[in-house]
Coordinates of C-alpha atoms (C1' of nucleotides) in Angstrom, one line a residue:
Chain A
M15 CA 127.2 54.5 -0.4
S16 CA 128.0 55.8 3.2
N17 CA 127.8 59.4 2.3
L18 CA 126.3 60.8 5.5
P19 CA 127.9 64.1 6.6
L20 CA 129.7 62.4 9.3
Y21 CA 133.1 64.0 9.0
A22 CA 131.5 67.5 9.5
A23 CA 133.3 67.4 13.0
P24 CA 136.3 65.0 12.6
A25 CA 138.2 63.8 15.6
S26 CA 135.6 65.4 17.9
G27 CA 134.0 63.8 21.0
S28 CA 133.1 60.2 20.8
A29 CA 133.8 60.0 17.0
R30 CA 137.6 60.0 17.6
R31 CA 138.2 56.4 16.9
A32 CA 135.8 56.3 14.0
A33 CA 137.7 59.2 12.3
E34 CA 141.1 57.3 12.7
S35 CA 141.4 56.9 8.9
G36 CA 138.6 58.9 7.7
K37 CA 136.5 56.1 6.4
T38 CA 133.6 54.9 8.5
Y39 CA 131.0 52.2 7.7
T40 CA 127.4 51.7 8.9
I41 CA 126.4 48.2 10.2
A42 CA 124.5 47.8 6.9
D43 CA 127.6 48.8 4.8
L44 CA 129.8 45.9 6.5
A45 CA 127.0 43.3 6.4
R46 CA 126.5 43.8 2.8
E47 CA 130.2 43.7 2.1
F48 CA 131.0 40.6 4.0
G49 CA 127.8 38.8 3.4
V50 CA 126.7 38.5 7.0
S51 CA 123.5 39.7 8.8
L52 CA 123.1 42.8 11.1
R53 CA 122.4 40.3 13.9
T54 CA 125.8 38.7 13.4
L55 CA 127.7 42.1 13.7
R56 CA 125.8 42.9 16.8
F57 CA 126.5 39.4 18.2
Y58 CA 130.3 39.8 17.5
E59 CA 130.1 43.0 19.4
D60 CA 128.3 41.3 22.3
R61 CA 131.1 38.7 22.4
G62 CA 133.8 41.2 22.5
L63 CA 135.1 40.8 19.0
L64 CA 134.1 44.1 17.5
S65 CA 133.6 47.6 19.2
P66 CA 132.4 50.2 17.0
V67 CA 131.9 53.7 18.3
R68 CA 128.3 55.1 18.6
M69 CA 126.7 58.0 16.8
G70 CA 123.8 58.5 19.1
T71 CA 122.5 54.8 19.3
R72 CA 123.9 53.9 15.8
R73 CA 127.1 51.9 15.3
L74 CA 129.8 53.3 13.3
Y75 CA 132.6 51.2 12.1
G76 CA 136.1 52.3 11.2
E77 CA 138.9 50.9 9.1
S78 CA 140.2 48.8 11.9
D79 CA 136.7 47.4 12.8
R80 CA 136.4 46.4 9.1
A81 CA 139.9 44.7 9.3
R82 CA 139.0 43.0 12.6
L83 CA 135.8 41.7 10.8
A84 CA 137.8 40.2 7.9
L85 CA 140.1 38.4 10.4
I86 CA 137.0 37.1 12.3
L87 CA 135.6 35.7 9.2
K88 CA 138.9 34.2 8.2
G89 CA 139.2 32.6 11.6
K90 CA 135.7 31.1 11.1
Q91 CA 136.5 29.9 7.7
L92 CA 139.5 28.0 9.2
G93 CA 137.0 26.4 11.7
F94 CA 137.9 28.2 14.9
T95 CA 135.1 29.1 17.3
L96 CA 134.6 32.7 18.3
T97 CA 136.1 32.4 21.6
E98 CA 139.3 31.0 20.0
I99 CA 139.2 33.9 17.5
R100 CA 138.8 36.5 20.3
G101 CA 142.0 35.0 21.8
L102 CA 143.8 35.3 18.7
L103 CA 142.7 38.8 18.1
E104 CA 143.8 39.9 21.5
R105 CA 147.2 38.8 20.9
E106 CA 147.1 40.4 17.6
A107 CA 146.3 43.7 19.2
K108 CA 148.9 43.4 21.9
G109 CA 151.7 42.8 19.2
E110 CA 151.5 45.9 17.2
G111 CA 149.4 49.1 16.6
A112 CA 148.5 48.4 13.1
A113 CA 146.0 45.6 12.4
A114 CA 147.8 42.6 10.9
A115 CA 146.5 41.1 7.5
S116 CA 146.1 37.6 8.9
L117 CA 145.8 35.7 12.1
R118 CA 149.3 34.9 13.4
L119 CA 148.9 31.2 14.3
S120 CA 151.6 29.5 16.0
P121 CA 152.8 26.1 14.5
Q122 CA 151.2 24.3 17.2
Q123 CA 147.9 26.0 16.8
I124 CA 148.0 25.3 13.0
D125 CA 148.9 21.6 13.7
D126 CA 146.0 21.3 16.3
Q127 CA 143.5 22.8 14.0
I128 CA 144.6 20.5 11.1
A129 CA 144.2 17.4 13.3
H130 CA 140.7 18.8 14.4
L131 CA 139.6 19.4 10.7
E132 CA 141.1 16.0 9.6
A133 CA 139.1 14.1 12.3
Q134 CA 135.9 15.9 11.2
Q135 CA 136.8 15.1 7.5
E136 CA 137.2 11.3 8.2
E137 CA 133.7 11.2 10.0
I138 CA 132.1 12.7 6.8
E139 CA 134.3 10.5 4.8
R140 CA 132.8 7.5 6.5
A141 CA 129.3 8.7 6.3
L142 CA 129.8 9.3 2.6
A143 CA 131.1 6.0 2.0
E144 CA 128.1 4.3 3.7
L145 CA 125.6 6.5 1.7
R146 CA 127.3 5.9 -1.5
A147 CA 127.1 2.1 -0.9
Q148 CA 123.4 2.2 -0.2
R149 CA 123.0 4.3 -3.2
K150 CA 124.7 1.6 -5.5
A151 CA 122.8 -1.1 -3.8
M152 CA 119.6 0.6 -5.0
A153 CA 120.7 1.2 -8.4
C154 CA 120.5 -2.5 -9.5
Chain B
M23 CA 124.1 -6.9 34.2
S24 CA 120.3 -5.9 34.4
N25 CA 119.5 -8.8 36.6
L26 CA 116.6 -7.0 38.3
P27 CA 113.6 -9.1 39.1
L28 CA 111.5 -7.3 36.5
Y29 CA 110.0 -10.4 34.9
A30 CA 108.4 -11.4 38.2
A31 CA 105.1 -10.2 36.8
P32 CA 105.6 -10.5 33.0
A33 CA 103.1 -8.5 30.7
S34 CA 101.2 -7.2 33.5
G35 CA 100.0 -3.6 33.9
S36 CA 102.3 -0.9 32.4
A37 CA 105.1 -3.3 31.8
R38 CA 103.3 -4.8 28.7
R39 CA 105.4 -3.1 26.1
A40 CA 108.6 -3.8 28.0
A41 CA 108.0 -7.4 28.1
E42 CA 107.4 -7.7 24.5
S43 CA 110.5 -9.8 24.0
G44 CA 111.4 -10.5 27.7
K45 CA 114.7 -8.5 27.7
T46 CA 114.7 -5.0 29.3
Y47 CA 117.4 -2.4 29.8
T48 CA 117.9 0.4 32.4
I49 CA 118.7 3.7 31.0
A50 CA 122.4 3.0 32.2
D51 CA 122.5 -0.2 30.4
L52 CA 121.7 1.5 27.0
A53 CA 124.0 4.4 27.7
R54 CA 127.0 2.1 28.3
E55 CA 126.3 -0.1 25.5
F56 CA 125.9 2.7 23.0
G57 CA 128.5 5.1 24.4
V58 CA 126.0 8.0 25.1
S59 CA 125.0 9.9 28.0
L60 CA 121.9 9.3 30.3
R61 CA 121.0 12.9 29.5
T62 CA 121.2 12.1 25.6
L63 CA 118.6 9.2 26.1
R64 CA 116.3 11.4 28.0
F65 CA 116.7 14.1 25.4
Y66 CA 115.8 11.8 22.6
E67 CA 112.7 10.8 24.6
D68 CA 111.7 14.4 25.1
R69 CA 112.1 14.9 21.2
G70 CA 109.9 12.0 20.7
L71 CA 112.4 9.5 19.4
L72 CA 112.2 7.1 22.2
S73 CA 109.4 6.1 24.6
P74 CA 110.4 3.6 27.2
V75 CA 107.9 2.3 29.6
R76 CA 108.1 3.4 33.2
M77 CA 108.6 1.2 36.4
G78 CA 107.6 3.9 38.9
T79 CA 109.6 6.8 37.8
R80 CA 112.3 4.6 36.1
R81 CA 112.6 4.2 32.5
L82 CA 112.6 0.6 31.2
Y83 CA 113.7 -0.1 27.7
G84 CA 112.7 -3.0 25.5
E85 CA 114.4 -4.6 22.5
S86 CA 112.6 -2.3 20.1
D87 CA 113.7 0.8 22.1
R88 CA 117.1 -0.5 21.7
A89 CA 116.7 -1.1 18.0
R90 CA 115.4 2.3 17.6
L91 CA 118.3 3.7 19.6
A92 CA 120.6 1.9 17.1
L93 CA 119.0 3.5 14.2
I94 CA 118.9 7.1 15.7
L95 CA 122.6 6.8 16.2
K96 CA 123.2 5.4 12.7
G97 CA 121.2 8.3 11.4
K98 CA 123.5 10.8 13.3
Q99 CA 126.4 9.1 12.0
L100 CA 125.1 9.7 8.3
G101 CA 124.7 13.4 9.4
F102 CA 120.9 13.7 9.7
T103 CA 119.4 15.9 12.3
L104 CA 117.1 14.6 15.0
T105 CA 114.2 16.1 13.4
E106 CA 115.1 14.3 10.2
I107 CA 115.7 11.0 12.0
R108 CA 112.3 11.3 13.7
G109 CA 110.7 11.5 10.3
L110 CA 112.5 8.5 9.1
L111 CA 111.6 6.5 12.1
E112 CA 107.9 7.3 11.7
R113 CA 107.9 6.2 8.1
E114 CA 109.7 3.1 9.5
A115 CA 107.1 2.4 12.1
K116 CA 104.2 3.0 9.8
G117 CA 105.7 0.4 7.3
E118 CA 105.7 -2.7 9.4
G119 CA 105.4 -4.2 12.7
A120 CA 109.0 -5.3 13.2
A121 CA 111.8 -2.8 13.6
A122 CA 113.9 -2.4 10.3
A123 CA 117.5 -3.0 10.6
S124 CA 118.4 0.1 8.8
L125 CA 116.9 3.5 7.9
R126 CA 115.0 3.0 4.7
L127 CA 116.3 6.2 2.8
S128 CA 114.9 7.0 -0.6
P129 CA 117.4 7.6 -3.4
Q130 CA 116.4 11.1 -3.2
Q131 CA 117.1 11.5 0.4
I132 CA 120.4 9.6 -0.1
D133 CA 121.5 11.9 -2.9
D134 CA 120.5 15.1 -0.9
Q135 CA 122.5 13.9 2.1
I136 CA 125.6 13.1 -0.1
A137 CA 125.4 16.6 -1.7
H138 CA 125.1 18.0 1.8
L139 CA 128.1 16.3 3.2
E140 CA 130.1 17.0 0.0
A141 CA 129.5 20.6 0.4
Q142 CA 130.7 20.4 4.1
Q143 CA 133.7 18.4 3.0
E144 CA 134.6 21.0 0.5
E145 CA 134.7 23.7 3.1
I146 CA 136.9 21.7 5.3
E147 CA 139.1 20.9 2.5
R148 CA 139.6 24.6 1.7
A149 CA 140.3 25.3 5.3
L150 CA 142.9 22.5 5.4
A151 CA 144.6 23.7 2.2
E152 CA 145.1 27.1 3.8
L153 CA 146.3 25.9 7.2
R154 CA 148.8 23.5 5.4
A155 CA 150.0 26.2 3.2
Q156 CA 150.6 28.6 6.2
R157 CA 152.4 25.7 7.9
K158 CA 154.7 25.0 5.0
A159 CA 155.5 28.8 4.8
M160 CA 156.6 28.7 8.5
A161 CA 158.8 25.6 8.1
C162 CA 161.4 27.4 6.1
Chain C
dT28 C1' 102.3 61.1 7.2
dT29 C1' 105.0 57.5 5.0
dG30 C1' 109.4 55.0 4.4
dC31 C1' 113.9 53.7 5.5
dT32 C1' 117.4 52.5 8.6
dC33 C1' 118.7 51.5 12.9
dC34 C1' 118.0 50.3 17.9
dT35 C1' 117.2 47.2 22.1
dC36 C1' 115.0 43.3 24.5
dA37 C1' 114.2 38.6 24.5
dC38 C1' 112.6 34.2 23.1
dG39 C1' 113.7 30.2 19.7
dT40 C1' 116.9 26.6 17.6
dC41 C1' 120.3 22.7 17.8
dA42 C1' 122.0 18.8 20.7
dC43 C1' 123.1 18.1 24.5
dG44 C1' 126.3 19.4 29.4
dT45 C1' 125.9 20.3 34.0
dG46 C1' 124.7 21.0 38.5
dA47 C1' 120.9 21.3 42.3
dG48 C1' 118.0 18.9 45.0
dG49 C1' 115.2 14.7 45.8
dT50 C1' 113.7 9.5 45.7
dG51 C1' 113.8 4.3 46.1
dG52 C1' 115.5 -0.1 47.6
dC53 C1' 119.5 -2.9 48.8
Chain D
dT13 C1' 123.0 5.5 58.0
dT14 C1' 125.6 5.3 53.8
dG15 C1' 126.0 4.3 48.7
dC16 C1' 124.1 3.6 44.4
dT17 C1' 120.9 4.6 40.5
dC18 C1' 117.6 7.0 39.0
dC19 C1' 114.5 11.1 38.6
dT20 C1' 112.9 16.2 37.5
dC21 C1' 113.6 21.0 36.9
dA22 C1' 116.3 24.3 34.7
dC23 C1' 120.0 27.2 33.4
dG24 C1' 124.4 27.2 30.3
dT25 C1' 126.7 26.6 25.6
dC26 C1' 127.3 27.8 20.6
dA27 C1' 126.3 31.0 16.8
dC28 C1' 123.2 33.2 15.5
dG29 C1' 117.5 33.8 13.5
dT30 C1' 113.5 36.1 14.1
dG31 C1' 110.0 38.8 15.5
dA32 C1' 108.2 42.7 18.6
dG33 C1' 107.9 47.4 19.6
dG34 C1' 110.4 51.9 19.1
dT35 C1' 113.5 55.8 17.2
dG36 C1' 115.6 59.4 14.2
dG37 C1' 115.9 62.2 10.1
dC38 C1' 114.9 62.7 5.3

DNA sequence: TTGCTCCTCACGTCACGTGAGGTGGC
DNA sequence: TTGCTCCTCACGTCACGTGAGGTGGC
């Protein structure tokens, strides 16, 4: 897919970081792979969650950017806000050179998030109970 | 609580609608009673959900406004957006003179909303499952 | 020249929160 | 004069969607 002659001059100039592991991705590549919009990827960059290198004006994402995106989306799926996710990613980056495969949540963070989601779940449960009751009352 | 001498001139001038059933409420009265902010009540008015009469610049809510607010908050609790709620209230108002005690949802609307909430519930359930699994893996 | 991909503003959406600065009547 | 309640802008938050208008290289 991304068969642009980009590695013509590897590790040269501003393409250093993109060439870290050879493979690079365009914004459309990542958007397709992860099922998000281009706007979303630009927005995450604006929020400081991603920082692809530039090829002229074009964005070039490397393997570490791709790994970070996977973590961001996992964080979202777990119900964290982008601000929270940025904090988690920063701790991640500080810990080690290589990108971690998952967000390293502390027991406290996990418990807090579980409590948060359980509260939401109860609200939804109450709404569902009322709707189902109304539905039954109409069935007669 | 709202012991202002407002009924000094009942059903006169622009206070007609407020005097519909005698009782009137200030914005603070309703905010306290329903546990919402003043900003929220002004926002609902801006969105066309409420339309209190004015006493000078001050807002005066009548019984029907209070009843509408109760319906709005019930709609929110059931997971409807304000736009959807406005639609429901408009149908409500068209049907009869007196305010209904509950939103008259059609079977279709109920089923749609149930499906909507169940989808949300599943997302939360998946997140909770993963968090609980991570939590267990740490406990050892 | 046309098409395609990508770009940067910048306003819109949702449901409000949060000041700033001002008013009316006790 | 001080306090209290209420008011109107109007910008901020959250996570983007949605054009508008323009660029680069096949």
